[in-house]
């Protein structure tokens, strides 16, 4: 795997323009299972070059999730939720959001790669990480809210929600 593959779901720049130093870092091979510390260092170097890019934080929280570092992943997810909501101009606490208070369908239509999409994508990540960490109740809550906010399933939360429901069904 290359570092740039951690950005597949949240590309760094819609126009694809990044410095040569960042391009070099993105082409570095990584093996998260065997050496996630090296992957972390490389992503932190990318973050130094692009401190305002939420996508770098997303790549980091994905890397932590792959490495089973769920607390670190969740901390970064919370930071991305906060910053993306601030950039988009709505309440950062997903529990308080409704489709009536924040028209996500309209906001998504105006910028699929903007902070609104990154917010919803990070809600999906919070559900996934919660599921992997064994907090099925939180996973179900955040994913149910995600589906209410993103009824057209732009970020694919329904797949993770079905996983959570299947685990609940298995426990019954």
CSV table of C-alpha atoms in Angstrom, one decimal:
chain,number,residue,atom,x,y,z
A,1,UNK,CA,0.0,0.0,0.0
A,2,UNK,CA,1.1,3.5,-0.7
A,3,UNK,CA,0.5,6.5,1.6
A,4,UNK,CA,-1.7,8.1,-1.1
A,5,UNK,CA,-4.1,5.2,-0.9
A,6,UNK,CA,-5.2,6.4,2.5
A,7,UNK,CA,-6.6,9.4,0.7
A,8,UNK,CA,-8.8,7.5,-1.8
A,9,UNK,CA,-12.1,8.4,0.0
A,10,UNK,CA,-11.1,12.0,0.7
A,11,UNK,CA,-8.7,13.3,-1.9
A,12,UNK,CA,-6.3,15.9,-0.8
A,13,UNK,CA,-7.2,18.5,-3.4
A,14,UNK,CA,-10.0,18.4,-6.0
A,15,UNK,CA,-7.5,19.8,-8.5
A,16,UNK,CA,-4.8,17.4,-7.6
A,17,UNK,CA,-2.2,20.0,-7.0
A,18,UNK,CA,0.3,19.4,-4.2
A,19,UNK,CA,4.0,20.2,-3.8
A,20,UNK,CA,6.7,17.8,-5.0
A,21,UNK,CA,7.6,17.1,-1.4
A,22,UNK,CA,4.1,16.0,-0.6
A,23,UNK,CA,3.9,14.0,-3.8
A,24,UNK,CA,7.1,12.2,-2.8
A,25,UNK,CA,5.6,11.4,0.7
A,26,UNK,CA,2.4,10.1,-0.9
A,27,UNK,CA,4.3,7.6,-3.0
A,28,UNK,CA,6.0,6.0,0.0
A,29,UNK,CA,5.1,2.4,0.5
A,30,UNK,CA,3.6,1.6,3.9
A,31,UNK,CA,2.6,-1.6,5.8
A,32,UNK,CA,0.2,-0.5,8.5
A,33,UNK,CA,0.0,-4.0,10.0
A,34,UNK,CA,3.7,-4.4,10.5
A,35,UNK,CA,4.9,-0.8,10.9
A,36,UNK,CA,2.1,1.6,11.6
A,37,UNK,CA,4.6,3.9,13.4
A,38,UNK,CA,6.3,4.6,10.0
A,39,UNK,CA,3.0,5.3,8.4
A,40,UNK,CA,2.1,7.7,11.2
A,41,UNK,CA,5.4,9.5,10.7
A,42,UNK,CA,4.8,9.9,7.0
A,43,UNK,CA,1.3,11.2,7.5
A,44,UNK,CA,2.5,13.6,10.1
A,45,UNK,CA,5.1,14.9,7.6
A,46,UNK,CA,2.2,15.4,5.1
A,47,UNK,CA,0.3,17.2,7.8
A,48,UNK,CA,3.3,19.6,8.3
A,49,UNK,CA,3.1,20.5,4.7
A,50,UNK,CA,-0.7,20.8,4.6
A,51,UNK,CA,-1.8,21.8,8.2
A,52,UNK,CA,-5.3,23.0,7.1
A,53,UNK,CA,-6.3,20.0,5.1
A,54,UNK,CA,-8.9,17.9,6.9
A,55,UNK,CA,-8.1,15.1,4.5
A,56,UNK,CA,-4.8,14.5,6.2
A,57,UNK,CA,-6.5,14.1,9.6
A,58,UNK,CA,-8.9,11.7,7.8
A,59,UNK,CA,-6.0,9.6,6.5
A,60,UNK,CA,-4.5,9.6,10.0
A,61,UNK,CA,-7.7,8.4,11.6
A,62,UNK,CA,-8.0,5.7,8.9
A,63,UNK,CA,-4.5,4.5,9.6
A,64,UNK,CA,-5.1,4.4,13.3
A,65,UNK,CA,-8.3,2.4,12.7
A,66,UNK,CA,-6.4,-0.1,10.5
A,67,UNK,CA,-3.8,-0.4,13.2
A,68,UNK,CA,-6.5,-1.1,15.9
A,69,UNK,CA,-5.7,2.1,17.7
A,70,UNK,CA,-9.3,3.0,18.2
A,71,UNK,CA,-8.9,5.7,20.9
A,72,UNK,CA,-6.4,7.7,18.7
A,73,UNK,CA,-8.7,7.2,15.7
A,74,UNK,CA,-11.8,8.4,17.6
A,75,UNK,CA,-9.9,11.5,18.9
A,76,UNK,CA,-9.0,12.5,15.3
A,77,UNK,CA,-12.5,11.8,14.1
A,78,UNK,CA,-13.9,14.1,16.8
A,79,UNK,CA,-11.5,16.8,15.7
A,80,UNK,CA,-12.5,16.5,12.0
A,81,UNK,CA,-16.2,16.6,12.9
A,82,UNK,CA,-15.5,19.8,14.9
A,83,UNK,CA,-13.4,21.5,12.2
A,84,UNK,CA,-15.6,20.4,9.3
A,85,UNK,CA,-18.8,21.7,11.0
A,86,UNK,CA,-17.0,25.0,11.7
A,87,UNK,CA,-16.0,25.3,8.1
A,88,UNK,CA,-19.5,24.5,6.8
A,89,UNK,CA,-21.2,26.7,9.4
A,90,UNK,CA,-23.3,24.2,11.4
A,91,UNK,CA,-23.5,22.7,14.9
A,92,UNK,CA,-20.6,20.2,15.3
A,93,UNK,CA,-22.4,17.7,17.6
A,94,UNK,CA,-24.0,15.1,15.4
A,95,UNK,CA,-26.5,14.2,18.1
A,96,UNK,CA,-28.1,17.7,17.8
A,97,UNK,CA,-28.3,17.8,14.0
A,98,UNK,CA,-31.5,17.3,12.0
A,99,UNK,CA,-32.2,17.5,8.3
A,100,UNK,CA,-34.5,20.4,9.1
A,101,UNK,CA,-31.8,22.3,11.0
A,102,UNK,CA,-29.1,21.7,8.5
A,103,UNK,CA,-30.1,20.8,4.9
A,104,UNK,CA,-27.4,18.3,4.2
A,105,UNK,CA,-28.9,17.3,0.8
A,106,UNK,CA,-28.6,20.9,-0.5
A,107,UNK,CA,-25.1,21.3,1.1
A,108,UNK,CA,-23.9,18.1,-0.5
A,109,UNK,CA,-25.3,19.1,-3.9
A,110,UNK,CA,-23.2,22.3,-3.7
A,111,UNK,CA,-19.9,20.6,-3.0
A,112,UNK,CA,-19.5,16.9,-2.7
A,113,UNK,CA,-15.8,17.2,-1.8
A,114,UNK,CA,-16.2,20.0,0.8
A,115,UNK,CA,-16.5,20.1,4.5
A,116,UNK,CA,-20.1,18.8,4.6
A,117,UNK,CA,-19.0,15.6,2.9
A,118,UNK,CA,-16.0,15.2,5.1
A,119,UNK,CA,-18.3,15.7,8.2
A,120,UNK,CA,-20.7,13.0,7.0
A,121,UNK,CA,-17.8,10.7,6.0
A,122,UNK,CA,-16.3,11.2,9.5
A,123,UNK,CA,-19.7,10.2,11.1
A,124,UNK,CA,-19.5,7.0,9.1
A,125,UNK,CA,-15.9,6.5,10.4
A,126,UNK,CA,-17.1,7.1,13.9
A,127,UNK,CA,-19.7,4.4,13.5
A,128,UNK,CA,-17.1,2.0,12.0
A,129,UNK,CA,-14.5,2.7,14.7
A,130,UNK,CA,-17.1,2.3,17.4
A,131,UNK,CA,-18.2,-1.0,15.9
A,132,UNK,CA,-14.6,-2.3,15.7
A,133,UNK,CA,-14.0,-1.2,19.3
A,134,UNK,CA,-17.1,-3.1,20.4
A,135,UNK,CA,-19.3,-0.1,21.1
A,136,UNK,CA,-22.2,-1.4,19.0
A,137,UNK,CA,-24.8,0.9,20.7
A,138,UNK,CA,-22.8,4.1,19.7
A,139,UNK,CA,-22.2,2.7,16.3
A,140,UNK,CA,-25.9,2.2,15.7
A,141,UNK,CA,-26.7,5.7,17.1
A,142,UNK,CA,-24.2,7.6,14.9
A,143,UNK,CA,-25.0,5.5,11.8
A,144,UNK,CA,-28.8,5.9,12.2
A,145,UNK,CA,-28.3,9.7,12.5
A,146,UNK,CA,-26.0,9.6,9.5
A,147,UNK,CA,-28.7,7.9,7.4
A,148,UNK,CA,-31.2,10.5,8.5
A,149,UNK,CA,-28.9,13.3,7.5
A,150,UNK,CA,-27.7,11.6,4.3
A,151,UNK,CA,-30.8,9.8,3.0
A,152,UNK,CA,-29.3,9.4,-0.5
A,153,UNK,CA,-26.4,7.6,1.2
A,154,UNK,CA,-23.7,9.8,-0.5
A,155,UNK,CA,-21.0,8.6,1.9
A,156,UNK,CA,-22.1,4.9,2.1
A,157,UNK,CA,-23.1,4.8,5.7
A,158,UNK,CA,-25.8,2.2,5.0
A,159,UNK,CA,-23.2,-0.5,4.6
A,160,UNK,CA,-21.6,0.0,8.0
A,161,UNK,CA,-25.1,0.4,9.5
A,162,UNK,CA,-26.1,-3.0,8.2
A,163,UNK,CA,-23.0,-4.4,9.7
A,164,UNK,CA,-23.9,-3.0,13.1
A,165,UNK,CA,-27.5,-4.3,12.8
A,166,UNK,CA,-26.3,-7.7,11.9
A,167,UNK,CA,-24.1,-7.8,15.1
A,168,UNK,CA,-27.1,-6.8,17.2
A,169,UNK,CA,-29.2,-9.5,15.5
A,170,UNK,CA,-26.5,-12.1,16.3
A,171,UNK,CA,-26.6,-11.1,20.0
A,172,UNK,CA,-30.4,-11.6,20.2
